[in-house]
Short mmCIF file of C-alpha atoms in Angstrom, two decimals:
data_model
loop_
_atom_site.label_atom_id
_atom_site.label_comp_id
_atom_site.label_asym_id
_atom_site.label_seq_id
_atom_site.Cartn_x
_atom_site.Cartn_y
_atom_site.Cartn_z
CA MET A 1 1.26 19.16 -7.63
CA ILE A 2 -2.23 19.98 -6.21
CA HIS A 3 -3.56 19.11 -1.95
CA ARG A 4 -5.50 15.89 -1.88
CA SER A 5 -4.00 14.20 -4.60
CA LEU A 6 -5.85 10.63 -4.89
CA PHE A 7 -4.30 7.62 -5.34
CA GLY A 8 -5.33 4.39 -7.15
CA HIS A 9 -4.30 1.04 -8.03
CA ARG A 10 -3.72 -1.71 -9.85
CA VAL A 11 -6.62 -3.98 -9.99
CA ALA A 12 -6.99 -8.48 -10.56
CA ALA A 13 -7.07 -11.63 -9.64
CA ARG A 14 -3.68 -12.54 -12.03
CA GLN A 15 -2.85 -9.10 -12.32
CA PRO A 16 -1.18 -8.31 -15.81
CA LYS A 17 2.11 -6.79 -16.17
CA ILE A 18 0.72 -3.43 -17.04
CA PHE A 19 0.54 -0.39 -13.64
CA TRP A 20 -2.11 1.03 -12.90
CA LEU A 21 -1.38 5.17 -12.21
CA PHE A 22 -4.18 7.60 -12.02
CA LEU A 23 -3.76 10.79 -9.91
CA ALA A 24 -7.25 12.29 -8.97
CA PHE A 25 -6.41 16.66 -9.02
CA ALA A 26 -9.69 17.55 -6.41
CA ILE A 27 -10.43 20.55 -7.35
CA VAL A 28 -11.73 22.19 -4.67
CA ALA A 29 -14.04 25.68 -6.77
CA THR A 30 -16.16 22.99 -8.68
CA GLY A 31 -15.94 19.39 -6.79
CA VAL A 32 -14.25 18.24 -10.72
CA ILE A 33 -12.28 14.96 -10.63
CA VAL A 34 -10.34 13.75 -13.94
CA VAL A 35 -9.05 9.71 -13.47
CA GLU A 36 -6.69 8.58 -16.39
CA SER A 37 -5.16 4.86 -16.00
CA ARG A 38 -4.52 2.26 -18.74
CA ALA A 39 -6.94 -0.73 -18.55
CA PRO A 40 -5.35 -3.81 -18.96
CA ASP A 41 -6.10 -6.78 -20.68
CA ALA A 42 -9.56 -7.97 -20.72
CA THR A 43 -9.04 -11.55 -20.34
CA GLU A 44 -7.02 -11.38 -17.33
CA VAL A 45 -9.19 -10.00 -15.43
CA ALA A 46 -11.90 -12.00 -12.82
CA LEU A 47 -11.84 -8.64 -10.76
CA PRO A 48 -14.51 -6.00 -10.35
CA GLU A 49 -14.59 -3.71 -12.46
CA THR A 50 -14.05 -0.47 -11.48
CA PRO A 51 -14.14 3.21 -12.55
CA GLY A 52 -11.04 3.05 -11.27
CA THR A 53 -10.01 0.32 -14.32
CA SER A 54 -11.65 2.16 -17.27
CA ALA A 55 -9.95 4.25 -19.80
CA PHE A 56 -9.95 7.84 -19.30
CA SER A 57 -13.03 9.40 -17.37
CA ALA A 58 -14.84 12.38 -16.42
CA VAL A 59 -16.75 12.69 -13.11
CA SER A 60 -18.49 16.03 -12.56
CA ASP A 61 -21.06 17.20 -10.21
CA ASP A 62 -24.50 17.81 -12.15
CA ARG A 63 -24.37 21.34 -11.00
CA SER A 64 -22.76 24.02 -12.95
CA ASP A 65 -23.00 26.90 -10.28
CA PRO A 66 -22.27 25.58 -7.08
CA PRO A 67 -25.25 26.21 -4.33
CA THR A 68 -25.62 29.16 -1.50
CA GLU A 69 -27.28 26.88 0.54
CA ILE A 70 -25.89 23.58 2.59
CA PRO A 71 -27.22 21.75 5.16
CA GLY A 72 -25.18 22.46 8.35
CA CYS A 73 -23.29 25.67 7.29
CA ALA A 74 -24.52 28.69 9.02
CA THR A 75 -22.94 30.52 6.07
CA VAL A 76 -21.47 29.42 2.63
CA LEU A 77 -18.36 30.68 1.37
CA ALA A 78 -18.30 31.26 -2.35
CA PRO A 79 -14.98 29.69 -3.76
CA ASP A 80 -11.99 31.14 -5.14
CA ASN A 81 -10.71 29.21 -8.23
CA SER A 82 -7.22 28.97 -5.68
CA ALA A 83 -4.93 25.83 -5.58
CA VAL A 84 -1.05 25.16 -4.13
CA ALA A 85 1.51 23.18 -5.62
CA PHE A 86 4.75 22.52 -4.83
CA VAL A 87 7.03 19.33 -4.89
CA VAL A 88 6.22 15.82 -3.53
CA ASP A 89 8.56 14.00 -0.96
CA GLU A 90 8.21 10.42 -1.59
CA GLY A 91 7.99 10.42 3.06
CA SER A 92 9.22 7.87 5.50
CA TYR A 93 8.11 6.94 8.47
CA ASP A 94 9.28 9.10 12.36
CA ASP A 95 9.96 11.64 10.20
CA PRO A 96 10.72 14.67 13.10
CA ARG A 97 8.42 17.57 10.79
CA TYR A 98 5.37 14.98 11.53
CA PRO A 99 5.69 13.96 14.86
CA TRP A 100 2.03 12.26 14.88
CA LEU A 101 2.42 9.13 12.60
CA SER A 102 5.42 6.62 13.64
CA GLY A 103 5.61 3.56 11.74
CA ARG A 104 3.45 1.88 14.73
CA LYS A 105 0.74 4.40 14.47
CA ALA A 106 0.20 3.39 11.03
CA THR A 107 0.48 0.35 12.23
CA ALA A 108 -1.91 0.64 13.88
CA LEU A 109 -4.31 3.60 12.28
CA SER A 110 -4.52 0.34 8.91
CA ASP A 111 -5.15 -2.02 11.80
CA ALA A 112 -8.20 0.87 13.25
CA LEU A 113 -8.98 1.05 9.65
CA ALA A 114 -9.91 -2.28 8.18
CA SER A 115 -12.31 -3.35 11.84
CA ALA A 116 -14.33 -0.03 10.58
CA LEU A 117 -14.77 -1.33 6.89
CA PRO A 118 -18.12 -3.53 7.01
CA ASN A 119 -18.55 -7.33 8.00
CA ASP A 120 -19.07 -8.93 4.90
CA THR A 121 -15.87 -6.29 2.24
CA THR A 122 -12.69 -8.09 2.12
CA ILE A 123 -10.29 -6.27 1.02
CA GLU A 124 -7.79 -6.96 -1.85
CA PHE A 125 -4.02 -8.13 -1.75
CA ALA A 126 -1.80 -5.58 -2.73
CA ALA A 127 1.55 -3.85 -2.17
CA PRO A 128 1.92 -2.01 1.33
CA GLY A 129 2.83 1.58 -0.88
CA SER A 130 5.80 4.20 -0.20
CA ALA A 131 6.52 6.15 -3.05
CA LEU A 132 4.04 9.30 -4.32
CA PHE A 133 3.19 7.21 -7.55
CA LEU A 134 2.46 3.53 -8.40
CA THR A 135 1.46 2.84 -5.26
CA GLU A 136 -0.55 -0.08 -3.95
CA SER A 137 -1.03 -0.05 -0.11
CA ALA A 138 -4.43 -2.60 0.16
CA LEU A 139 -5.76 0.05 2.57
CA ARG A 140 -2.08 0.15 4.80
CA PHE A 141 -1.12 3.95 5.61
CA GLY A 142 2.10 4.71 4.03
CA PRO A 143 5.13 7.21 5.58
CA VAL A 144 3.42 11.01 5.87
CA GLN A 145 3.98 12.86 3.08
CA GLY A 146 4.19 16.61 2.34
CA PRO A 147 6.02 19.17 0.59
CA SER A 148 9.39 18.27 0.00
CA ARG A 149 11.67 21.27 1.89
CA SER A 150 13.29 23.10 -0.73
CA SER A 151 9.38 23.90 -1.54
CA SER A 152 8.39 27.62 -0.68
CA VAL A 153 4.73 25.82 1.13
CA ASP A 154 4.45 28.43 4.86
CA ASP A 155 2.50 25.82 6.29
CA PRO A 156 4.32 22.45 5.14
CA SER A 157 2.08 20.27 7.45
CA PHE A 158 -0.99 21.82 5.83
CA PHE A 159 -0.41 19.94 2.92
CA ALA A 160 1.15 17.05 4.52
CA SER A 161 -0.95 13.27 4.64
CA SER A 162 -0.83 9.53 4.87
CA ASN A 163 -2.76 8.09 3.03
CA ALA A 164 -3.67 5.01 2.08
CA ALA A 165 -5.54 3.11 -1.60
CA GLY A 166 -6.92 -0.20 -2.21
CA LEU A 167 -9.49 -1.90 -4.22
CA LEU A 168 -12.16 -3.35 -1.92
CA ILE A 169 -15.23 -6.23 -2.17
CA ARG A 170 -18.47 -6.96 -1.35
CA ASN A 171 -20.36 -9.24 -3.33
CA GLY A 172 -18.60 -10.01 -5.92
CA ARG A 173 -18.60 -6.17 -6.16
CA GLY A 174 -15.46 -3.59 -5.97
CA VAL A 175 -14.92 -0.29 -5.14
CA ASP A 176 -12.16 1.46 -5.40
CA LEU A 177 -11.04 3.34 -1.67
CA ASN A 178 -9.27 6.34 -1.19
CA VAL A 179 -7.96 6.85 2.70
CA SER A 180 -5.80 10.23 3.35
CA LEU A 181 -4.82 10.91 7.20
CA SER A 182 -3.77 14.77 8.94
CA GLN A 183 -2.82 16.47 11.28
CA SER A 184 -4.79 20.15 11.91
CA LYS A 185 -4.88 22.57 14.45
CA ARG A 186 -7.25 25.01 12.58
CA GLY A 187 -10.72 23.30 13.14
CA ALA A 188 -14.01 22.76 10.37
CA PRO A 189 -12.54 24.98 7.54
CA SER A 190 -15.39 26.52 6.18
CA CYS A 191 -18.44 25.90 4.13
CA ILE A 192 -17.47 26.46 0.33
CA GLY A 193 -19.94 26.09 -2.48
CA GLY A 194 -19.51 22.64 -4.53
CA ASN A 195 -16.80 21.54 -1.47
CA LEU A 196 -19.56 19.71 0.04
CA ASP A 197 -23.84 18.06 -0.25
CA ARG A 198 -23.77 18.52 3.85
CA ARG A 199 -22.75 19.05 7.25
CA GLN A 200 -23.13 17.60 10.64
CA VAL A 201 -22.02 17.53 13.75
CA LEU A 202 -21.79 14.54 15.86
CA ALA A 203 -21.78 13.68 19.47
CA ASP A 204 -18.14 13.99 20.22
CA GLY A 205 -17.24 17.14 19.00
CA THR A 206 -15.87 15.81 15.44
CA VAL A 207 -17.65 17.80 12.01
CA VAL A 208 -18.27 15.04 8.94
CA ASP A 209 -19.08 16.34 5.55
CA THR A 210 -19.85 14.69 3.22
CA LYS A 211 -19.64 15.22 -0.70
CA GLU A 212 -21.15 12.92 -3.76
CA SER A 213 -21.18 14.10 -7.84
CA THR A 214 -21.67 11.44 -11.37
CA GLY A 215 -20.79 10.88 -13.92
CA ASP A 216 -20.86 9.16 -17.37
CA VAL A 217 -17.05 6.42 -17.85
CA ALA A 218 -17.17 4.36 -20.72
CA GLY A 219 -21.53 4.56 -21.02
CA ARG A 220 -21.30 4.01 -17.10
CA THR A 221 -22.75 5.46 -13.69
CA ALA A 222 -20.03 6.61 -12.27
CA VAL A 223 -19.93 7.54 -8.75
CA ILE A 224 -17.45 9.61 -6.11
CA ARG A 225 -18.23 9.78 -2.24
CA THR A 226 -16.07 12.29 -0.55
CA VAL A 227 -16.11 11.64 3.50
CA SER A 228 -14.62 14.54 5.50
CA ALA A 229 -14.07 14.09 9.60
CA TYR A 230 -12.07 16.39 11.45
CA ALA A 231 -12.24 15.46 15.26
CA PRO A 232 -11.67 17.80 18.05
CA ASP A 233 -8.18 15.90 18.53
CA GLY A 234 -6.77 17.95 14.91
CA THR A 235 -7.01 14.18 13.10
CA THR A 236 -7.98 15.00 9.22
CA LEU A 237 -9.34 11.79 7.82
CA SER A 238 -10.71 11.60 4.56
CA VAL A 239 -12.72 8.72 3.15
CA ASN A 240 -12.94 8.49 -0.90
CA ALA A 241 -15.70 5.72 -2.91
CA SER A 242 -15.41 4.78 -6.28
CA GLN A 243 -17.66 2.46 -8.23
CA PHE A 244 -19.25 2.10 -10.40
CA VAL A 245 -24.03 2.63 -9.04
CA SER A 246 -27.31 0.60 -9.24
CA SER A 247 -26.09 -3.51 -8.78
CA ASP A 248 -22.87 -2.29 -8.59
CA GLU A 249 -22.48 0.08 -5.63
CA VAL A 250 -20.77 -1.57 -2.88
CA MET A 251 -20.37 1.63 -0.07
CA SER A 252 -23.31 3.91 -0.07
CA MET A 253 -22.52 6.72 1.57
CA GLU A 254 -23.64 6.07 5.42
CA ASP A 255 -20.91 3.38 4.85
CA LEU A 256 -18.47 5.74 4.49
CA VAL A 257 -19.76 7.66 8.25
CA THR A 258 -19.73 4.90 9.93
CA VAL A 259 -15.57 4.25 9.14
CA ALA A 260 -15.08 8.43 9.57
CA SER A 261 -16.41 7.92 12.87
CA SER A 262 -14.24 5.03 13.89
CA SER A 263 -12.70 6.68 17.15
CA ASP A 264 -9.77 4.49 16.35
CA LEU A 265 -9.06 6.90 13.57
CA ARG A 266 -7.72 8.94 15.26
CA ILE A 267 -4.21 11.11 15.18
CA ASP A 268 -4.41 10.86 19.44
CA ALA A 269 -5.59 7.25 19.95
CA PRO A 270 -3.67 5.26 21.96
CA ILE A 271 -1.70 2.05 20.34
CA PRO A 272 -2.10 -1.23 21.55
CA PRO A 273 0.12 -2.72 22.90
CA GLY A 274 2.11 -4.75 21.01
CA THR A 275 1.51 -3.26 17.58
CA ARG A 276 4.61 -3.54 15.07
CA PRO A 277 6.38 -0.81 13.32
CA ALA A 278 5.58 -0.14 9.06
CA PRO A 279 6.28 -3.13 7.40
CA ARG A 280 9.08 -2.48 5.08
CA PRO A 281 8.12 -1.98 0.47
CA CYS A 282 9.69 -4.73 -0.14
CA SER A 283 10.33 -6.24 -4.08
CA GLY A 284 10.46 -8.57 -6.34
CA THR A 285 13.70 -10.94 -7.86
CA GLY A 286 13.75 -7.71 -9.96
CA THR A 287 12.74 -11.03 -12.92
CA ALA A 288 9.99 -11.18 -15.78
CA GLN A 289 6.62 -11.28 -14.27
CA ASP A 290 5.39 -15.36 -15.24
CA GLY A 291 4.58 -16.79 -11.68
CA PRO A 292 1.17 -17.10 -9.72
CA ALA A 293 -0.87 -14.57 -8.16
CA VAL A 294 -0.17 -15.02 -5.32
CA THR A 295 -2.98 -15.13 -2.80
CA TRP A 296 -4.10 -13.87 1.27
CA SER A 297 -3.53 -18.22 2.30
CA ASP A 298 0.18 -18.62 -0.48
CA ALA A 299 0.83 -15.32 2.55
CA ASP A 300 -0.11 -17.04 5.48
CA ARG A 301 0.63 -20.21 4.62
CA ILE A 302 4.38 -19.83 3.27
CA GLY A 303 4.49 -16.75 5.72
CA ARG A 304 4.20 -20.11 8.99
CA ALA A 305 6.73 -22.45 7.32
CA LEU A 306 9.80 -19.34 6.70
CA GLU A 307 9.92 -17.95 10.33
CA HIS A 308 8.96 -22.27 10.83
CA ALA A 309 12.42 -22.35 8.65
CA ARG A 310 13.68 -19.08 10.23
CA ILE A 311 14.10 -20.70 14.09
CA ARG A 312 15.27 -23.54 12.84
CA ALA A 313 17.78 -22.01 11.44
CA LEU A 314 19.12 -19.31 13.31
CA ARG A 315 17.93 -19.44 16.71
CA ALA A 316 20.93 -20.77 19.07
CA VAL A 317 22.79 -17.99 17.53
CA ILE A 318 21.05 -15.02 16.44
CA ALA A 319 18.09 -13.07 17.95
CA PHE A 320 15.58 -11.19 16.32
CA GLU A 321 13.99 -8.12 17.09
CA GLN A 322 10.48 -9.36 16.39
CA PRO A 323 9.69 -12.42 14.63
CA LEU A 324 9.51 -12.21 10.43
CA THR A 325 6.90 -9.12 9.47
CA PRO A 326 3.71 -11.13 7.55
CA MET A 327 3.77 -11.61 4.16
CA GLN A 328 3.30 -9.42 0.82
CA ARG A 329 3.09 -9.27 -2.38
CA GLY A 330 6.86 -7.54 -3.62
CA SER A 331 5.83 -3.24 -5.38
CA PHE A 332 4.57 -3.89 -7.93
CA THR A 333 4.74 -7.78 -8.64
CA ASP A 334 1.77 -10.08 -8.77
CA ASP A 335 3.78 -12.81 -8.19
CA THR A 336 5.51 -12.49 -5.17
CA LEU A 337 5.94 -12.71 -1.71
CA CYS A 338 8.49 -11.29 0.51
CA THR A 339 9.21 -10.27 4.14
CA SER A 340 12.00 -9.06 6.33
CA GLY A 341 13.45 -8.91 10.31
CA THR A 342 15.89 -7.00 11.83
CA ILE A 343 18.64 -8.83 13.46
CA MET A 344 19.49 -7.50 17.18
CA THR A 345 22.15 -9.22 18.15
CA PRO A 346 24.68 -7.36 20.35
CA GLY A 347 27.51 -7.44 16.98
CA SER A 348 25.60 -8.45 14.24
CA GLU A 349 23.04 -6.38 13.51
CA GLY A 350 21.22 -5.99 10.79
CA VAL A 351 18.20 -6.73 7.87
CA LEU A 352 16.91 -10.06 7.30
CA SER A 353 15.25 -10.13 3.80
CA VAL A 354 13.43 -12.91 1.56
CA SER A 355 10.92 -12.36 -1.35
CA ILE A 356 10.09 -15.14 -3.13
CA THR A 357 8.59 -16.30 -6.87
CA GLY A 358 7.08 -18.28 -9.02
CA GLY A 359 7.04 -19.94 -12.02
CA GLN A 360 10.96 -19.01 -13.31
CA PRO A 361 13.26 -21.47 -14.21
CA LEU A 362 16.50 -23.31 -13.26
CA PRO A 363 19.33 -21.25 -13.81
CA GLU A 364 23.18 -23.30 -16.04
CA ILE A 365 25.63 -23.66 -13.95
CA PRO A 366 28.18 -21.35 -15.86
CA ASP A 367 31.46 -23.18 -17.68
CA ARG A 368 34.00 -22.38 -15.09
CA TYR A 369 36.49 -21.65 -18.02
CA ASP A 370 33.60 -18.99 -19.90
CA PRO A 371 35.43 -15.54 -20.07
CA ALA A 372 32.16 -13.39 -19.37
CA ALA A 373 31.15 -15.82 -16.58
CA ASP A 374 29.28 -14.36 -12.71
CA ARG A 375 32.51 -14.36 -10.76
CA SER A 376 30.03 -12.72 -8.22
CA VAL A 377 28.11 -15.57 -6.92
CA ASP A 378 29.26 -20.23 -6.44
CA THR A 379 26.83 -21.38 -8.70
CA VAL A 380 25.64 -25.58 -7.63
CA ARG A 381 22.90 -28.12 -8.12
CA LEU A 382 21.96 -29.42 -4.46
CA PRO A 383 20.92 -32.82 -4.34
CA ASP A 384 17.31 -31.90 -4.52
CA GLY A 385 17.90 -30.51 -8.20
CA SER A 386 17.66 -27.47 -7.11
CA ILE A 387 20.03 -24.20 -7.74
CA SER A 388 22.18 -22.53 -5.59
CA GLU A 389 23.49 -18.84 -6.40
CA ARG A 390 25.39 -18.20 -3.35
CA SER A 391 27.34 -14.29 -3.00
CA LYS A 392 30.88 -14.55 -2.99
CA ARG A 393 31.10 -9.96 -2.04
CA GLY A 394 28.53 -7.72 -1.05
CA ALA A 395 25.99 -9.08 1.85
CA ARG A 396 25.44 -12.28 2.20
CA THR A 397 22.14 -13.81 -0.32
CA VAL A 398 21.46 -17.48 -1.37
CA THR A 399 19.37 -17.24 -4.87
CA VAL A 400 17.84 -20.83 -4.73
CA THR A 401 16.06 -21.45 -8.05
CA ARG A 402 14.02 -25.38 -7.35
CA PRO A 403 12.88 -27.32 -9.90
CA SER A 404 9.31 -26.66 -8.73
CA GLY A 405 10.17 -23.58 -10.34
CA THR A 406 10.18 -20.90 -6.35
CA ARG A 407 12.31 -19.11 -6.10
CA VAL A 408 13.36 -18.18 -2.85
CA ARG A 409 16.09 -15.72 -2.07
CA ILE A 410 17.36 -14.60 0.62
CA SER A 411 20.37 -11.84 1.84
CA SER A 412 21.43 -10.86 5.59
CA THR A 413 23.16 -6.74 5.94
CA SER A 414 24.57 -8.40 9.12
CA ALA A 415 27.52 -6.58 10.15
CA GLY A 416 29.48 -10.05 12.68
CA ASP A 417 29.90 -13.61 10.92
CA LEU A 418 27.83 -14.76 12.92
CA ILE A 419 24.71 -15.68 9.69
CA THR A 420 26.86 -18.15 7.24
CA ILE A 421 26.01 -19.13 3.74
CA GLY A 422 24.76 -22.62 5.55
CA ASN A 423 21.69 -20.88 7.59
CA LEU A 424 20.60 -18.88 4.72
CA GLU A 425 20.39 -21.46 1.86
CA SER A 426 18.56 -24.38 4.96
CA ILE A 427 16.16 -21.52 4.59
CA ALA A 428 16.01 -21.04 1.11
CA THR A 429 15.50 -24.55 0.80
CA ALA A 430 13.57 -25.37 4.19
CA PRO A 431 10.04 -27.09 3.14
CA GLY A 432 6.39 -25.68 2.83
CA LEU A 433 7.82 -22.72 0.15
CA ASP A 434 6.63 -23.58 -2.93
CA LEU A 435 4.56 -20.75 -4.92
#
């Protein structure tokens, strides 16, 4: 894999049942960026089309030869056409190899990124991603990803970064935004012909490079703008916007420079008091995606109802480190919300996890005499017509499917006996959780 890869994501109001996977290889010598993706069913797309949602395309700089003079650069070096290949670790927060990023720091940086965006933009709802491929992060920084321990790289930290990707909406228009953050004590690199169009130095000593490439995507003119900032504290921040130009343009180069110049998007920036750790990636129920696409408003409404139900059912017996994390969309699904919370009660430490999916059929109650019936769960009909599936072994788990089609799955890895199946079922049947 070549360093400085950019990660794509899926965009649709009613998301199609495919997952975006496009990897942009930035060839530093030529400025060529190749984007590959799969187009969704056009009838399911309501959000703005962006270069990342188009068919295979090539976006490249118009110039055939790299420049020998660049504004802001005293010396311009010729590209050496070199690349470094290595296997990438999936990454995790609080990796001792990369002490500059913790889970709380990732949350603080993600919040700072959202605050640095233009006021009239919104971030499309997606799942916080931690995997290298198929990531959907709603512009939330994931764990540091770098060379695996088995890779023969002299300085793994030089190629390690935390990445955030997402779809940004402005006045009904969309831009694929990718942000990469890393730490380097090497300072700003030399000016390489083809790597940048201009260099400037901010008042605080931060070096900012800008680069723009244009090309054709399915008959439309697309532009990729990149701003790279090298701050005195060792922060290297790259902000990349891929969009259609003319009437569809969303982020100008000035907008990107403003984002990259934010003093809060720095490794040495203090973490605000009360900042939570980054949420755990969570997944759906493993069922077919037939429910309505979840939204920010669904996440807020159901999150508040779920926290109220959790307090009502468990406050007397279980202490949590903090309230449940904000609801997020399940990884690689569009119809599931999920969350988790850390149980801190001595002797009963663990994690409480919840996923909620709409559009699900009511399960059948198996025949007790059927030899093929699943004996690991008790399946019962509740007074309101819901079907509850209660685990009999392993992690305590209750899955309640309501007549409305909403399926609530709640499980606890608590080692103690304080959380009962009844407690979990009380939460799963609480009002306000329907999608």
